[in-house]
PDB file of C-alpha atoms in Angstrom:
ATOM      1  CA  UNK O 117      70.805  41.359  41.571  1.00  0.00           C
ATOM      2  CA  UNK O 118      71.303  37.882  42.829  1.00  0.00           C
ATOM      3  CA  UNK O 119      67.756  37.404  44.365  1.00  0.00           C
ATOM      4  CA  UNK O 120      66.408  36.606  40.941  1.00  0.00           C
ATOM      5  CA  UNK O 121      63.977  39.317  40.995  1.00  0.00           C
ATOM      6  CA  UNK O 122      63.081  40.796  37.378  1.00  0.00           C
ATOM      7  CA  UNK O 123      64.305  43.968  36.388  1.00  0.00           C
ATOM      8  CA  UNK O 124      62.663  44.459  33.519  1.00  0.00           C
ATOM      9  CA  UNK O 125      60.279  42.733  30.775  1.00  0.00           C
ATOM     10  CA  UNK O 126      60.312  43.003  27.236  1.00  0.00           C
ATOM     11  CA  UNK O 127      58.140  42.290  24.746  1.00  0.00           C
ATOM     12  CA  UNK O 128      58.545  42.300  21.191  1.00  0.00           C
ATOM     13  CA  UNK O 129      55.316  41.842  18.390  1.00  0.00           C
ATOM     14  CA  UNK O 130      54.505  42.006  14.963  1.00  0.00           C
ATOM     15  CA  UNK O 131      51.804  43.793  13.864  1.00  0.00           C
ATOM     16  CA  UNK O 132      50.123  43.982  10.631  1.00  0.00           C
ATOM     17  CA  UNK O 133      50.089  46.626   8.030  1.00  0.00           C
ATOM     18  CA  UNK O 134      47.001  48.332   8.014  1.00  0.00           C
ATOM     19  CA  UNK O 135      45.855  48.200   4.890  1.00  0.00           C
ATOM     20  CA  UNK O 136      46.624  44.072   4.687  1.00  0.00           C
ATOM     21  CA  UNK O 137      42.986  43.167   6.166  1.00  0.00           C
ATOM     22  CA  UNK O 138      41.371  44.973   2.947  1.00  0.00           C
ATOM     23  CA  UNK O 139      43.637  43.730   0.694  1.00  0.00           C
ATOM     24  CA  UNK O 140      42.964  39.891   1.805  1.00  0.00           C
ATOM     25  CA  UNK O 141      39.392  40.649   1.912  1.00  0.00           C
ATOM     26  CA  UNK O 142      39.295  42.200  -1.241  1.00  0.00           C
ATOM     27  CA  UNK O 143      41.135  38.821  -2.607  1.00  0.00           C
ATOM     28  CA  UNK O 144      38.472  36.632  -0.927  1.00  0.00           C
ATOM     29  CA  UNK O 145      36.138  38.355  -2.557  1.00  0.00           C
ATOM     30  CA  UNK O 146      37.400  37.425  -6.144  1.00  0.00           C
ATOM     31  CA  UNK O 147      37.739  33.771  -4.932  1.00  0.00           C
ATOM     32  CA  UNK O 148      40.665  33.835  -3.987  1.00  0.00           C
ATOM     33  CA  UNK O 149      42.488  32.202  -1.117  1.00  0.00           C
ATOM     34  CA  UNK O 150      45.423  33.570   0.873  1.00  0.00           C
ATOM     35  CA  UNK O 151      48.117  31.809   2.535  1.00  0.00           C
ATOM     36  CA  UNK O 152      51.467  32.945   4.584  1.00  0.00           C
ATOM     37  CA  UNK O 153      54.573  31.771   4.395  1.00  0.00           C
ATOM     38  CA  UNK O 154      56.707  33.101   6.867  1.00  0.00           C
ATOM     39  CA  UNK O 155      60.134  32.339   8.988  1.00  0.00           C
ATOM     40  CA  UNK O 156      58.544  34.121  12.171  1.00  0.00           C
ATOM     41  CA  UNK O 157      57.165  31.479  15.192  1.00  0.00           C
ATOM     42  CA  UNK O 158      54.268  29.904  14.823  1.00  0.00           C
ATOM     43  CA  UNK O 159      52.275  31.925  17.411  1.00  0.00           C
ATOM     44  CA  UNK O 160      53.549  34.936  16.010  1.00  0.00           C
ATOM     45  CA  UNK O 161      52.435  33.754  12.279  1.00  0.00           C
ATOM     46  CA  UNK O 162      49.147  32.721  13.543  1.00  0.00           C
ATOM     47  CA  UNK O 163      48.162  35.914  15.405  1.00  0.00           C
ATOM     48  CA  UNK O 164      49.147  37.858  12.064  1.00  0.00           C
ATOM     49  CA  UNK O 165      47.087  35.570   9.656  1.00  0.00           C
ATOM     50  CA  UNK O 166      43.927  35.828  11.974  1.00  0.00           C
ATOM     51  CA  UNK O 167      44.378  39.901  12.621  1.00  0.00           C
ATOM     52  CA  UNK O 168      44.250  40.198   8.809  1.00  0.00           C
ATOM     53  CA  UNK O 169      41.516  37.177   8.030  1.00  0.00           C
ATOM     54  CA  UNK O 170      44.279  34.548   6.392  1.00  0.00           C
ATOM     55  CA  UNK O 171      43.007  31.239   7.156  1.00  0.00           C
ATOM     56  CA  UNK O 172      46.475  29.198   6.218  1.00  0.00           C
ATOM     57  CA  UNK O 173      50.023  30.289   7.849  1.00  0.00           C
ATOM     58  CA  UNK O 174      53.186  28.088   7.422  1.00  0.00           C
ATOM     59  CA  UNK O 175      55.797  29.241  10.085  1.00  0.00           C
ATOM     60  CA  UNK O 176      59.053  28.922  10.974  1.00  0.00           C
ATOM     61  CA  UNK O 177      60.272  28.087   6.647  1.00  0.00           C
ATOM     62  CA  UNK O 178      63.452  29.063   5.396  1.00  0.00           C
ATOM     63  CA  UNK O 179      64.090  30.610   2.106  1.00  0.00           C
ATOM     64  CA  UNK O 180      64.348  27.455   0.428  1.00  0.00           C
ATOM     65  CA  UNK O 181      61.414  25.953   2.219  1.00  0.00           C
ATOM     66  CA  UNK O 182      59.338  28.776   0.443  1.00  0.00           C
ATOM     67  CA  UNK O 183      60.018  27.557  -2.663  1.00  0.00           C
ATOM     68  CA  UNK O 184      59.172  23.890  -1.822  1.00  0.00           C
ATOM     69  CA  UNK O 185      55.826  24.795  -0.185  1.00  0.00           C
ATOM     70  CA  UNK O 186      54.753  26.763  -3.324  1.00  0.00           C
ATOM     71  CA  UNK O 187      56.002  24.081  -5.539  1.00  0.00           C
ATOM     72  CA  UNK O 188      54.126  21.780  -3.814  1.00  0.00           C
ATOM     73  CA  UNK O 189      50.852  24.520  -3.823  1.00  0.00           C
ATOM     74  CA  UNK O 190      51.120  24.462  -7.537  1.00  0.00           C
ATOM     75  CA  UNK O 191      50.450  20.343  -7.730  1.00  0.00           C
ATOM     76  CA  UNK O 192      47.245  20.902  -5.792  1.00  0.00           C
ATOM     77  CA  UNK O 193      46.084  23.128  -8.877  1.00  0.00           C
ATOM     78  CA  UNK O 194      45.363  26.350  -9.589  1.00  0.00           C
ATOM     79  CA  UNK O 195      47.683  29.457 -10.414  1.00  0.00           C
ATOM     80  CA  UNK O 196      49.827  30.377  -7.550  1.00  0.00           C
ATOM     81  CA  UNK O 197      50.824  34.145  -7.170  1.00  0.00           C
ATOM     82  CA  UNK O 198      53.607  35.220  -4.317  1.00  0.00           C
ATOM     83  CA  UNK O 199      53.907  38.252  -3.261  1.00  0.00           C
ATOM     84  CA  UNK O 200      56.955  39.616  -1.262  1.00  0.00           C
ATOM     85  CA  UNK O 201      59.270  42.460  -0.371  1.00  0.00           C
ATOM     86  CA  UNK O 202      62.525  40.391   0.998  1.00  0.00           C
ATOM     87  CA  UNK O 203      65.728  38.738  -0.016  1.00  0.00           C
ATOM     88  CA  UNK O 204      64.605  35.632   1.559  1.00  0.00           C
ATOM     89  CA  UNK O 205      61.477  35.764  -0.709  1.00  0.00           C
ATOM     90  CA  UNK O 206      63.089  35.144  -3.932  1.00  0.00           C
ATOM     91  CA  UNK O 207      63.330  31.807  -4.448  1.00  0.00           C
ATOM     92  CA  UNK O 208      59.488  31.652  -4.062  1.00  0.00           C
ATOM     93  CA  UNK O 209      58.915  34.447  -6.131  1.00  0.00           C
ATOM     94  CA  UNK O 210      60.789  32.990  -8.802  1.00  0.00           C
ATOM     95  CA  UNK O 211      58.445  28.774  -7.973  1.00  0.00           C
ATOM     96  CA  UNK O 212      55.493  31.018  -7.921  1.00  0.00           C
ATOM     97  CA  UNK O 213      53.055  31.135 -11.183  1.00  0.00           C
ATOM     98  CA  UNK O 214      53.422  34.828 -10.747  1.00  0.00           C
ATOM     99  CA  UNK O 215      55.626  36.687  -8.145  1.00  0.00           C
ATOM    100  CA  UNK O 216      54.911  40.085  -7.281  1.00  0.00           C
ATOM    101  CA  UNK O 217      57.339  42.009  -5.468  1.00  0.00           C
ATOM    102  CA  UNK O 218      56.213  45.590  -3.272  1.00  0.00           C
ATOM    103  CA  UNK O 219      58.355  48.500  -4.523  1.00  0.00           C
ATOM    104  CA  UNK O 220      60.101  48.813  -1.620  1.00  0.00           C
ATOM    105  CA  UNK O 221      61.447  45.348  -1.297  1.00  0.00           C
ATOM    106  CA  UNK O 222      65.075  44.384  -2.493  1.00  0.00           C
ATOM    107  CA  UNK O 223      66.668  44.566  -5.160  1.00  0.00           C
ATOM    108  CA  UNK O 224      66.667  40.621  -5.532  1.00  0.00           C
ATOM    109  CA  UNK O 225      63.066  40.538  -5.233  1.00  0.00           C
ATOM    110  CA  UNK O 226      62.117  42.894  -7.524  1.00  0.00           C
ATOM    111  CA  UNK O 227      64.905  41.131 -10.331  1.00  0.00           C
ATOM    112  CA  UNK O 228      62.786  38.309  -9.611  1.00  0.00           C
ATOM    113  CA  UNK O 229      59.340  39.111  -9.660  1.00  0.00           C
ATOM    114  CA  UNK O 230      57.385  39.093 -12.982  1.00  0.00           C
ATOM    115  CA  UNK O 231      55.306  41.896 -11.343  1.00  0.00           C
ATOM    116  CA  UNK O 232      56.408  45.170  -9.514  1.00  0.00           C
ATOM    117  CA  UNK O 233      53.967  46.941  -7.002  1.00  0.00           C
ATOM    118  CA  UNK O 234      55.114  50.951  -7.204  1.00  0.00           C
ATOM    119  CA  UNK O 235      53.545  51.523  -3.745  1.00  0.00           C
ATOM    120  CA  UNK O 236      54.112  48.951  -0.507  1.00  0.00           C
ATOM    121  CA  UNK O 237      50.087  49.021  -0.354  1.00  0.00           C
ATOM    122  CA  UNK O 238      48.827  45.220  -0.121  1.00  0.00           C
ATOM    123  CA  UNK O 239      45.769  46.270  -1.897  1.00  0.00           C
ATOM    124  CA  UNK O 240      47.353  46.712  -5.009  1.00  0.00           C
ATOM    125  CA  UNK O 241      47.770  43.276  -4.993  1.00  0.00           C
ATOM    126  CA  UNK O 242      44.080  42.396  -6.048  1.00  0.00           C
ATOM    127  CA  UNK O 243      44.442  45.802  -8.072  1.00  0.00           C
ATOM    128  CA  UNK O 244      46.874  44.504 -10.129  1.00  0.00           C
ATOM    129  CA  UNK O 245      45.012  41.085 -10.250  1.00  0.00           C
ATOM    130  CA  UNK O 246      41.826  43.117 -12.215  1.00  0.00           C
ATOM    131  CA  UNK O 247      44.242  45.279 -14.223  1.00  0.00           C
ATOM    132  CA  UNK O 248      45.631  42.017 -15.516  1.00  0.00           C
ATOM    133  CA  UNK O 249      42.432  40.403 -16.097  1.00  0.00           C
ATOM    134  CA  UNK O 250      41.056  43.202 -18.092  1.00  0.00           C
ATOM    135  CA  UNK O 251      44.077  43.461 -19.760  1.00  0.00           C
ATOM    136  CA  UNK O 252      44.220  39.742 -21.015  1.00  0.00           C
ATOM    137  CA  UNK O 253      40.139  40.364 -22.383  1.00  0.00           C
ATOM    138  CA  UNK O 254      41.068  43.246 -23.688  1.00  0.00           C
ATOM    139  CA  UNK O 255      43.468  41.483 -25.902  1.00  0.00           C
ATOM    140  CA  UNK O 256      40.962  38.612 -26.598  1.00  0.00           C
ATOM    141  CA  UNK O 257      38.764  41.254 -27.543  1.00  0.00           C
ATOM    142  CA  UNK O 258      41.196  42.753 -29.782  1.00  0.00           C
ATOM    143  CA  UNK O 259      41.897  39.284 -31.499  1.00  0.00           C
ATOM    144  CA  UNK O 260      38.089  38.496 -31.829  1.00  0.00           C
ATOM    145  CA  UNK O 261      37.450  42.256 -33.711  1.00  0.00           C
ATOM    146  CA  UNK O 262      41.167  41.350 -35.817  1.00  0.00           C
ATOM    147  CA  UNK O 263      40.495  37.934 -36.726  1.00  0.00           C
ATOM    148  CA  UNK O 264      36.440  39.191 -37.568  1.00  0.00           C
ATOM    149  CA  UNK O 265      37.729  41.559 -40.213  1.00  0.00           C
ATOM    150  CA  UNK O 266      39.991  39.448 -42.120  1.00  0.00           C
ATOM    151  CA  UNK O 267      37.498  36.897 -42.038  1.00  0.00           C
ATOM    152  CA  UNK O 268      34.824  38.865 -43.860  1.00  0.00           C
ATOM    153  CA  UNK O 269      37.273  41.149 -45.693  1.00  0.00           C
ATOM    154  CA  UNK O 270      39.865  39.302 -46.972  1.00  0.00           C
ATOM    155  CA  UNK O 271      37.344  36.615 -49.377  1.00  0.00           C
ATOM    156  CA  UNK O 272      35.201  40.423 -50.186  1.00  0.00           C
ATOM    157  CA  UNK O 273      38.177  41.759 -51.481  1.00  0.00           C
ATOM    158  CA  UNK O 274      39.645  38.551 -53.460  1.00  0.00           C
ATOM    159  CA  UNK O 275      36.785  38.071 -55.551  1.00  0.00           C
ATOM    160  CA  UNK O 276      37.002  42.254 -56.266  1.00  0.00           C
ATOM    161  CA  UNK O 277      33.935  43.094 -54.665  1.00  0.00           C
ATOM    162  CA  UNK O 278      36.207  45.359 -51.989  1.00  0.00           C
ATOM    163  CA  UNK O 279      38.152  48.267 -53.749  1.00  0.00           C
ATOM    164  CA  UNK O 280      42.128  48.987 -52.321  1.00  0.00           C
ATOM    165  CA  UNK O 281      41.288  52.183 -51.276  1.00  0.00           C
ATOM    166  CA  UNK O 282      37.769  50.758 -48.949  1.00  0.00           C
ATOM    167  CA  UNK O 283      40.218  48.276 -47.658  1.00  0.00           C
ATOM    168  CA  UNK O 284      42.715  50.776 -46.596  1.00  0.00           C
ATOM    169  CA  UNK O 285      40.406  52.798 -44.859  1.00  0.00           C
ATOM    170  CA  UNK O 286      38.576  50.067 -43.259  1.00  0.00           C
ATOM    171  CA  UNK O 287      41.732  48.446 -42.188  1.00  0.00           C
ATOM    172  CA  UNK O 288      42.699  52.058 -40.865  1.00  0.00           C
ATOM    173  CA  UNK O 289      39.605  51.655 -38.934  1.00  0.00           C
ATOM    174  CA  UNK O 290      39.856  48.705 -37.352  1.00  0.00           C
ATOM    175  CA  UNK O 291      43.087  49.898 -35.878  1.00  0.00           C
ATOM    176  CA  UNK O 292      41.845  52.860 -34.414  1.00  0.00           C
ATOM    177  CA  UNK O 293      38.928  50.860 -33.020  1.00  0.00           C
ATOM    178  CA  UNK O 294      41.531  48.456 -31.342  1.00  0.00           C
ATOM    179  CA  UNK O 295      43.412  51.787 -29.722  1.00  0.00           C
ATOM    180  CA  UNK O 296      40.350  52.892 -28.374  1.00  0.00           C
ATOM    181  CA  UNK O 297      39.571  49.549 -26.743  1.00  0.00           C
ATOM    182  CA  UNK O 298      43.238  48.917 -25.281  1.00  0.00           C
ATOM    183  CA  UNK O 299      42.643  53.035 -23.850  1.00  0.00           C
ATOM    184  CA  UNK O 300      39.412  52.194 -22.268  1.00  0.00           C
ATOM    185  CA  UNK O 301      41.771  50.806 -19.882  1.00  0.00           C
ATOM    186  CA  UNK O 302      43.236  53.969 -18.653  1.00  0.00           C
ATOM    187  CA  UNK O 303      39.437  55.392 -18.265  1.00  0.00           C
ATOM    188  CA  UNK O 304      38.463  52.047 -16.433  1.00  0.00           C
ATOM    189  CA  UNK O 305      38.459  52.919 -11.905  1.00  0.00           C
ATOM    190  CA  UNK O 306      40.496  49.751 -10.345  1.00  0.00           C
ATOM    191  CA  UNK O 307      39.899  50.566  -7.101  1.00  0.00           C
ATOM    192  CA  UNK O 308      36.050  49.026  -6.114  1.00  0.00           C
TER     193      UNK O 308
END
């Protein structure tokens, strides 16, 4: 009171979601490389990015900055995914390659995000990465088989060696074979 003694102190920090470290491990360990964009301070950016092993943080960005900073990720090379939960992310969910969007977040981030996280877990971040992955070679594989078929079966049966009714069934086949391979990912563990 006038003799410019303190009263009181207080402090205000961000802290990191538990389950972040894993997730950005679990991403190194598939090669790939994490950064933060964030419109906190720069201390308060850098002291998240090292508690959770990010080796990259660009601080103190507004909405629109995002979206200039992944645009300009994405002429270094490489795919660029973005991942946030916020109003202020969707601009660079929308420059992003891929945005993913936590199932929690807002309802403009989730309009703009090509991918939707049902749980706010980070680690279903790299979770959805493998799902995706074996989704896309489960496809190829599904072409290869397709295309394989046709190819043998289609000259077989023009020059009569391949009765209707053997095609049918071995067409019927080859479908069922394809279901089984696209349910194989249901049976398939994400989670290492």
């Amino acid at each position: 009171r006038g003799t410019g003694t303190a009263l009181a102190i207080i402090a205000f920090s961000d802290v990191s979601r538990d389950t972040a470290r894993s997730a950005v491990a679990a991403l190194k360990a598939m090669g790939i490389s994490s950064v933060m964009l964030t419109g906190d301070g720069q201390g308060a950016a850098d002291h998240i990015a090292r508690d959770i092993g990010i080796e990259i943080a660009f601080a103190e960005i507004k909405p629109a900055e995002k979206a200039s900073t992944i645009a300009t990720l994405k002429e270094q090379g490489g795919v660029i995914a973005m991942v946030g939960d916020g109003v202020n992310d969707a601009p660079a969910l929308a420059a992003a390659d891929v945005g993913i969007a936590m199932g929690s977040g807002t309802a403009v981030a989730i309009e703009t995000a090509g991918i939707i996280l049902m749980r706010s877990d980070p680690r279903m971040v790299p979770d959805a990465i493998r799902l995706s992955k074996r989704v896309v070679m489960t496809i190829r594989s599904g072409l290869f088989w397709a295309f394989a078929y046709n190819i043998v079966a289609i000259p077989i049966a023009a020059i009569g060696w391949l009765s209707p009714g053997i095609s049918a069934l071995a067409m019927g086949f080859s479908d069922v074979v394809l279901a089984i391979n696209s349910l194989r990912l249901y049976a398939k563990k994400l989670v290492d």
